[in-house]
Short mmCIF file of C-alpha atoms in Angstrom, two decimals:
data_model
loop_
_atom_site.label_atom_id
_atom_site.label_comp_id
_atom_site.label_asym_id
_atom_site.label_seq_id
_atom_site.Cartn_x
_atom_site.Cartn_y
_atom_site.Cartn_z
CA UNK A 197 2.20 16.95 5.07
CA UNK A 198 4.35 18.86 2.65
CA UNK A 199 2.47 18.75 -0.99
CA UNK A 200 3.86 20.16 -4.27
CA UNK A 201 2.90 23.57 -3.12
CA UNK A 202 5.07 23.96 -0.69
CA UNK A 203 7.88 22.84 -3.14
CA UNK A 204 9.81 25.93 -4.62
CA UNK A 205 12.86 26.08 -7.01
CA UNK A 206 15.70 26.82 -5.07
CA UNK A 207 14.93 24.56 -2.21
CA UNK A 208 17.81 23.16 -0.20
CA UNK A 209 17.80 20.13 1.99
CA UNK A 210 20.85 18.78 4.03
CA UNK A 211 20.36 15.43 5.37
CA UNK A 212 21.56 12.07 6.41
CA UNK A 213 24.35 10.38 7.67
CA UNK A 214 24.96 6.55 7.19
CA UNK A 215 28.09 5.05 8.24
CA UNK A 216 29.55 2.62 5.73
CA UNK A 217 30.99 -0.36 7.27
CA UNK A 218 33.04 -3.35 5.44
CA UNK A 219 30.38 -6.13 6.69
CA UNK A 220 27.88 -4.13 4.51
CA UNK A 221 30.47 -3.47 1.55
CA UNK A 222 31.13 -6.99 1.25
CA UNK A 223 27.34 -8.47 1.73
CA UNK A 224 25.98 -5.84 -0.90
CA UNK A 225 28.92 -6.97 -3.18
CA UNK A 226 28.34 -10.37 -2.59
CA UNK A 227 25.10 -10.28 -3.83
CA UNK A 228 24.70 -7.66 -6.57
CA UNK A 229 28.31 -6.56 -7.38
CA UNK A 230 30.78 -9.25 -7.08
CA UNK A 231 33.84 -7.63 -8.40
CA UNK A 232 37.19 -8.71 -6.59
CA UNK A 233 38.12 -4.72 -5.46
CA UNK A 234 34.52 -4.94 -3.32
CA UNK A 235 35.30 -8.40 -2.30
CA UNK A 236 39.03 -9.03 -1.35
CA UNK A 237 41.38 -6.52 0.05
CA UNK A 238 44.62 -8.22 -1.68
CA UNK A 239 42.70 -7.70 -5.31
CA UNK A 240 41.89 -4.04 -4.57
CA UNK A 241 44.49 -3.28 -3.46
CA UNK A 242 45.80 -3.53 -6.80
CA UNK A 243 43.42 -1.47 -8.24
CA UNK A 244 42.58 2.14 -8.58
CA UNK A 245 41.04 1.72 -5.53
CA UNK A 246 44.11 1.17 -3.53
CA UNK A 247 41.81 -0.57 -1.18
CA UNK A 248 38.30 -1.92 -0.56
CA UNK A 249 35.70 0.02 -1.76
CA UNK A 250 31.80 0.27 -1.74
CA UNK A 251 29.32 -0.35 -5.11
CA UNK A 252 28.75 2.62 -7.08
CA UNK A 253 25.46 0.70 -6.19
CA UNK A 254 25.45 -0.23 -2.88
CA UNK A 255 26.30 3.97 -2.36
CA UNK A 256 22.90 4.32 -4.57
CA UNK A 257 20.84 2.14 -1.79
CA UNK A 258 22.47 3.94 0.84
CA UNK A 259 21.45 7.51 -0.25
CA UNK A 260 18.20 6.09 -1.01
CA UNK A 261 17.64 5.06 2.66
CA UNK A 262 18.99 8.49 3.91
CA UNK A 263 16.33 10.21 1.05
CA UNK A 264 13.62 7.78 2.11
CA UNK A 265 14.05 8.39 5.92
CA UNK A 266 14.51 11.85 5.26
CA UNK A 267 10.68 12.43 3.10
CA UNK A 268 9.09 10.08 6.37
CA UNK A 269 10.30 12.37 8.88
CA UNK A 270 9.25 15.35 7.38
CA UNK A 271 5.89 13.50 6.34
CA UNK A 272 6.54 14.30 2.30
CA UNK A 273 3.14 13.79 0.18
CA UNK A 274 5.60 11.59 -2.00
CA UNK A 275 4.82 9.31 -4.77
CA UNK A 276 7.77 7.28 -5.68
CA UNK A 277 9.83 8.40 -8.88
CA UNK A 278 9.95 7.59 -12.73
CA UNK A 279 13.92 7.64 -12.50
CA UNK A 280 16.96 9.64 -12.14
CA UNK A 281 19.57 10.99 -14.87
CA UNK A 282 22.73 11.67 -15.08
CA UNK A 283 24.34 9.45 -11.83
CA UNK A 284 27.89 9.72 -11.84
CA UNK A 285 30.56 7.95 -9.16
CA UNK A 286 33.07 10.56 -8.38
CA UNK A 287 35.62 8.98 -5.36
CA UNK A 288 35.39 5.59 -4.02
CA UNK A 289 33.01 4.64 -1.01
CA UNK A 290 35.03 2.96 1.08
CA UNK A 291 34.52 1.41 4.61
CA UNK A 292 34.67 3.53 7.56
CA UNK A 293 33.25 6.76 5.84
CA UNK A 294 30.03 8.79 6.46
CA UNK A 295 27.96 9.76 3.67
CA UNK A 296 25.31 12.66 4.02
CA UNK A 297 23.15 14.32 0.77
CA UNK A 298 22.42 17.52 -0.22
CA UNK A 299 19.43 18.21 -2.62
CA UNK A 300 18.13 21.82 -4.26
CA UNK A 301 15.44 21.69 -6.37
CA UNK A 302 15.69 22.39 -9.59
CA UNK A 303 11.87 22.42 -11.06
CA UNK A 304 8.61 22.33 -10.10
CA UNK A 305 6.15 20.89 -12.21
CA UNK A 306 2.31 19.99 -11.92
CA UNK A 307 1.27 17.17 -14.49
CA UNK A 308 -0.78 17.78 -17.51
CA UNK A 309 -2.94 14.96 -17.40
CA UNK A 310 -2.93 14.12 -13.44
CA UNK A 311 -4.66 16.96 -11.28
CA UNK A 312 -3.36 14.97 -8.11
CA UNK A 313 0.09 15.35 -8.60
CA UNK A 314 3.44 16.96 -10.21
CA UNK A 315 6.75 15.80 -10.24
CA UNK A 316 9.49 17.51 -8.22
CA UNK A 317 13.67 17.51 -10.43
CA UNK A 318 16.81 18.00 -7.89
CA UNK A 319 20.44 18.18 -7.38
CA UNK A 320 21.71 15.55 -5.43
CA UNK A 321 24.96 15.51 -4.06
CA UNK A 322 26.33 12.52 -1.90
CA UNK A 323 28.97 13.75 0.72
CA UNK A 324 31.92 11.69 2.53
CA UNK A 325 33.04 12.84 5.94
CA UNK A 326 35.30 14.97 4.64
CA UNK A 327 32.86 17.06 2.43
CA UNK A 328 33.78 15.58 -0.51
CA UNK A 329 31.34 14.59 -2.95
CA UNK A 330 31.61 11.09 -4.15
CA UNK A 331 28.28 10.58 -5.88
CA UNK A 332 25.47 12.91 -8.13
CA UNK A 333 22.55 12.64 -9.31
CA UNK A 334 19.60 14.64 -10.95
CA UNK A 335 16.53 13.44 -9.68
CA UNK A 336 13.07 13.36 -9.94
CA UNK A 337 10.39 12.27 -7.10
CA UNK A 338 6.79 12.26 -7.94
CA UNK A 339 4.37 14.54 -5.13
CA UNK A 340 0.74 14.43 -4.25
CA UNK A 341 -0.43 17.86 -5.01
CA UNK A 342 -2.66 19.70 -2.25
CA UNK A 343 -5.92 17.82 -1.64
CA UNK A 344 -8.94 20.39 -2.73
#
């Protein structure tokens, strides 16, 4: 299990990759984000988009999957999160790219009133297939801290 100890500014973790597909663009939209440029390919098309394109929200569930898969396989001692700050969009998601993340850890911090625990603040960067970054995010996960 990896606790807050073994957390240390500077920390670097490459992960993930989830294939976007237009079934998934248009379901998400459908039901959270129905805007015509995630819906139709005639209305985006006259867009800034030029074409179909994924939620700036449906691309914040898929990095969450690729963050939450990533903390089970390497059995993190985590504790959910109070939030993130600063999220920007900055391309389009659109259907047949792969999306990967990046994280460093910024701070490392033990509570002040909860022994058990300490929050953990990261860089996250969202990748396309072509290494560009289309989403960011500063972060912050809650961690179990070392049992005694």
């Amino acid at each position: 299990m990896k606790y807050l100890e073994d957390m240390n500014v500077g920390d670097h973790a490459a992960f993930g990759s989830y294939a976007v597909t237009r079934e998934a663009v248009i379901d998400f939209a459908s039901q959270y984000d129905p805007q015509p440029f995630h819906l139709d390919d005639e209305a985006a098309a006259k867009t800034y988009f030029g074409r179909l394109s994924a939620s700036g929200w449906h691309t914040c569930a898929m990095t969450m999957r690729m963050i939450v898969d990533n903390l089970t396989a390497n059995r993190h001692a985590g504790l959910g999160s109070p939030g993130v700050d600063q999220l920007r969009w900055l391309k389009p998601v659109y259907p047949g790219d792969t999306l990967r993340v990046e994280t460093v850890v910024t701070e490392v911090r033990p509570s002040r009133t909860r022994q058990d625990m300490g929050s953990v603040h990261s860089d996250l960067t969202v990748f396309n297939q072509n290494d560009e970054p289309v989403m960011t995010m500063k972060s912050v996960g809650l961690v179990r801290r070392r049992p005694a």
